[in-house]
Coordinates of C-alpha atoms in Angstrom, one line a residue:
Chain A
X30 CA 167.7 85.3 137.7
X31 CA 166.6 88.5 139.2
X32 CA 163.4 87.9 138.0
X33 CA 162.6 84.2 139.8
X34 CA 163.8 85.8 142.6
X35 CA 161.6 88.1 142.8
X36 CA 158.6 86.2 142.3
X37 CA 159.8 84.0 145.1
X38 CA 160.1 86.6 147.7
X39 CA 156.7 88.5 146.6
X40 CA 155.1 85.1 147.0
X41 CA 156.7 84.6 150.6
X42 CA 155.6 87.7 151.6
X43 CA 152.0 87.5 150.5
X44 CA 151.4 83.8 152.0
X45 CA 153.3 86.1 155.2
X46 CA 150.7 88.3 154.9
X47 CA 147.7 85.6 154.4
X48 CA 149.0 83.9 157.9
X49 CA 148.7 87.1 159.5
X50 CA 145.3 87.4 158.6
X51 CA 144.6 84.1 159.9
X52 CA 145.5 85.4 163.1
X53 CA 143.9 88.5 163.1
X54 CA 141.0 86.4 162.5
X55 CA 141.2 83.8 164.8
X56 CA 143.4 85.2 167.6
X57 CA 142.4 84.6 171.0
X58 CA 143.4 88.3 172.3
X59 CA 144.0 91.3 171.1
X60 CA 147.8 91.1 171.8
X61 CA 147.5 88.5 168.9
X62 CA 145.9 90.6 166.9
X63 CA 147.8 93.9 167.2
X64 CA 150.8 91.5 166.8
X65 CA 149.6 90.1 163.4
X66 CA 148.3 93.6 162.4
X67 CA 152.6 95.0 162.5
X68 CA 153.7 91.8 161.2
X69 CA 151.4 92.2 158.1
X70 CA 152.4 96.2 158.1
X71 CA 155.9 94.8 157.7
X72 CA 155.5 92.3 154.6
X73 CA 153.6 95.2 152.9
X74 CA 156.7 97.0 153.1
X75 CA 158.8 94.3 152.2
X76 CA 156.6 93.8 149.4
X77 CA 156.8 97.5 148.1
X78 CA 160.2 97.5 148.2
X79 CA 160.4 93.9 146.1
X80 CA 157.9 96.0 143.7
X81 CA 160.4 99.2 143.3
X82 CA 163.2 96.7 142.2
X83 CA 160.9 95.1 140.0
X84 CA 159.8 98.6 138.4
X85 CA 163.3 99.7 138.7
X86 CA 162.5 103.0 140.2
X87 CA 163.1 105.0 143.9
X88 CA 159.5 105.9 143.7
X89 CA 158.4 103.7 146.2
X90 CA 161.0 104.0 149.2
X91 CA 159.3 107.1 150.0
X92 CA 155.7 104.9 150.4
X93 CA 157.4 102.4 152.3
X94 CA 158.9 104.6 154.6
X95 CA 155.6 106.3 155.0
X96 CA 153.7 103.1 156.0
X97 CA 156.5 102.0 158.1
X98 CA 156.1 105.1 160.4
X99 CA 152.5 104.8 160.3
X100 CA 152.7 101.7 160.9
X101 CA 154.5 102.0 164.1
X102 CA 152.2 104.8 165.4
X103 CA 149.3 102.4 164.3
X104 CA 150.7 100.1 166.5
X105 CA 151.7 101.6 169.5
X106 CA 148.2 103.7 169.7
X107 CA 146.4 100.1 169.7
X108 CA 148.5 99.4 172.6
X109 CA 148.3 102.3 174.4
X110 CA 144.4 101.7 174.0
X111 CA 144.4 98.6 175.8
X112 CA 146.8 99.0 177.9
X113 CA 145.4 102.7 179.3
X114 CA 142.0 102.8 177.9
X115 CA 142.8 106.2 176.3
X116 CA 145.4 107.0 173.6
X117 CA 146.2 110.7 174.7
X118 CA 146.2 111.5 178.1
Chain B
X7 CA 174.9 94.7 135.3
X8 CA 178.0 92.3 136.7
X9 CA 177.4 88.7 137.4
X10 CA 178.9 89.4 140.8
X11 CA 175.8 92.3 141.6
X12 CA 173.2 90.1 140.3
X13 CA 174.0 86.8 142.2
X14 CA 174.2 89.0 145.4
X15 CA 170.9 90.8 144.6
X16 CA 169.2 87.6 144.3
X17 CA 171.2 85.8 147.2
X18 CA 169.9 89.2 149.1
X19 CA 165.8 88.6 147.9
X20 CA 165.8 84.9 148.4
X21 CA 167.2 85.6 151.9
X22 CA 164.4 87.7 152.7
X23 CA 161.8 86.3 151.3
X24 CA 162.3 83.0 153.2
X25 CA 163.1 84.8 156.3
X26 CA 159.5 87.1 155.9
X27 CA 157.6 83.5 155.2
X28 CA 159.5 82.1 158.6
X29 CA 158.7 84.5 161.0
X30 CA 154.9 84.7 159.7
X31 CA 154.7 81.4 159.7
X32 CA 155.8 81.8 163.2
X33 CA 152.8 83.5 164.0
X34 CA 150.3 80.6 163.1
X35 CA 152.6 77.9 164.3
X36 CA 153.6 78.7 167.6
X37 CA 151.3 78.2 170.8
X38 CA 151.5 81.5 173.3
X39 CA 151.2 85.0 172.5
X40 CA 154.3 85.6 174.2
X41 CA 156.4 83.1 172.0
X42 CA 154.3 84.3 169.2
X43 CA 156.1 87.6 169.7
X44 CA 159.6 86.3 168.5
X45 CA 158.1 85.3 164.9
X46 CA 157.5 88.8 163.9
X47 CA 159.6 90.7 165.5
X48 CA 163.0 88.7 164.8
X49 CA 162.7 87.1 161.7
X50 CA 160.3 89.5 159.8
X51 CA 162.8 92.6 160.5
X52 CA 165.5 90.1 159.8
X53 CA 164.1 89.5 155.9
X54 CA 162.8 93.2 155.8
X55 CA 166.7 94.1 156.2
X56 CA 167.8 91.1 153.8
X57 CA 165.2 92.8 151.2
X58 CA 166.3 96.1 152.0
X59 CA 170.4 95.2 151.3
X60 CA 169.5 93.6 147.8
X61 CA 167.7 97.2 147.4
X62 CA 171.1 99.0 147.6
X63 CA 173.2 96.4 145.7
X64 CA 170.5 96.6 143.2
X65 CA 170.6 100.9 143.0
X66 CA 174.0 100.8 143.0
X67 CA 174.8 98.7 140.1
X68 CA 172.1 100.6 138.2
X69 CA 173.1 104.1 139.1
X70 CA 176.3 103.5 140.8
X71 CA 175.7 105.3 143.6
X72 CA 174.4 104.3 147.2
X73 CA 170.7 105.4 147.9
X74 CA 170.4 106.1 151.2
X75 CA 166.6 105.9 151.5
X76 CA 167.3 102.0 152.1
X77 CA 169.7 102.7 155.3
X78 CA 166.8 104.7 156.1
X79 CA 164.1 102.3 156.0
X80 CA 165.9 100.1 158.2
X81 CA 167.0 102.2 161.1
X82 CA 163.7 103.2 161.1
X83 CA 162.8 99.3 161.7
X84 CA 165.7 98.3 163.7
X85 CA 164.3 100.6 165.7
X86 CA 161.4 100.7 165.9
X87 CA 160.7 96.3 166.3
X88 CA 161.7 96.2 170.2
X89 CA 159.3 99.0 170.9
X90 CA 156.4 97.3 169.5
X91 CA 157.3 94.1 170.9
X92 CA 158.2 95.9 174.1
X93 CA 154.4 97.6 174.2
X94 CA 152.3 94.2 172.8
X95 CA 153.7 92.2 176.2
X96 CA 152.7 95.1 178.0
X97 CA 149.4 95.4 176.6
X98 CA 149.2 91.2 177.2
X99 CA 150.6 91.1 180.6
X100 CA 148.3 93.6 181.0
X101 CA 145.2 91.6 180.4
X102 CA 146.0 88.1 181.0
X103 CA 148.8 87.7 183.5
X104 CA 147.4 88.2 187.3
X105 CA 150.2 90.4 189.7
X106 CA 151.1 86.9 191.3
X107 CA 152.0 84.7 188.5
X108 CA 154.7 87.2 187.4
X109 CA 158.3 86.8 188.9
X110 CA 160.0 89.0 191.0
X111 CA 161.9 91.6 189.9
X112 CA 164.9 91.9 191.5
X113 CA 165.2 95.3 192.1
X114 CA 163.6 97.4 194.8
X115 CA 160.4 98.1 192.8
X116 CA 157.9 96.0 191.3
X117 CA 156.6 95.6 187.2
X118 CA 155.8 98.7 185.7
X119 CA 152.2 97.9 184.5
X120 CA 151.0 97.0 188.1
X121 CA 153.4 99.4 190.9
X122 CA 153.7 103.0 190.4
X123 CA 157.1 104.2 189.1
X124 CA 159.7 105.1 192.1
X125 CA 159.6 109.1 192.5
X126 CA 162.7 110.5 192.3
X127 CA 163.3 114.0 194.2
X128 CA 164.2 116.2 190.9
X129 CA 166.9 118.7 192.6
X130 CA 167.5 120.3 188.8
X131 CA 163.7 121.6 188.6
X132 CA 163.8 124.9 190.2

């Protein structure tokens, strides 16, 4: 039962993760696209966490939890660029 | 594993996998960037947490103890969601809203991205 389940969510997330693309691709601005950018950060870590169930080890909370910060930074450095020009001031 | 674990487990997944295809489904279907912001950054941390709780139902009827990595993982996005929704509306009012289209604020000074912030006389530096 597990097992469906888990097949269901990993395919949610990577059709998730397909419609961000389409919108990094064919977003009109580049708010769109940093948008789309987090969103698809996010799935991936939804997805590594479906995968450390699957595998039934902890190994993998560390990874997400490593792309989830850099993901963040990620983020708020593209904004920072277009919103300032600069990233560090 | 108990029946109970494994119904809540998948209960949990299912949960978060609908709520993860939702909210980037959001982000094709809906027409302005700044609705386009609620997809993501509602729905997708909603499912991330859904996942996240299956996570430590999932540890603890393995190990049977809590793994605290989970809690972890969503502070750190609970947190972290407004602040990245809070900087891509700046970044889009920014470029794409003139100074007159936006409301007024209310207060005595104006948006943050256009008026400088109000200077306070700081009586503690000395």
């Amino acid at each position: 039962m597990i097992t469906a389940a888990l097949i269901f969510a990993f395919a949610c997330f990577g059709i998730g993760a397909l419609f961000c693309l389409w919108r990094i691709i064919l977003g009109p601005d580049s708010a769109d696209r940093v948008l789309a950018l987090d969103t698809m950060v996010i799935n991936m870590i939804g997805t590594l966490v479906l995968y450390g169930i699957w595998q039934g080890t902890a190994v993998y909370f560390e990874a997400s939890m490593l792309i989830a910060m850099v993901g963040f930074v990620s983020t708020v450095a593209y904004c920072r660029f277009i919103l300032r020009g600069d990233i560090i001031e | 594993m108990p029946d109970i674990a494994e119904l809540l487990i998948t209960i949990f997944i299912v949960l978060g996998g609908a709520f993860g295809l939702i909210g980037s489904f959001g982000l094709i279907k809906l027409r302005d960037t700044m609705q386009r912001l609620h997809g993501p950054t509602k729905a997708v941390t909603l499912g991330i947490g859904s996942v996240l709780i299956a996570s430590m139902i999932y540890s603890y009827a393995i190990e049977g103890h809590f793994s605290f990595h989970e809690f972890l993982i969503t502070l750190f996005m609970f947190l972290t969601a407004p602040i990245t929704a809070n900087f891509i509306a700046k970044a889009y009012i920014t470029r794409k809203v003139a100074k007159r289209e936006l409301p007024e604020t209310g207060s005595d000074y104006g948006w943050s991205i256009y008026d400088d912030p109000p200077i306070v006389e700081n009586e503690e530096q000395t």
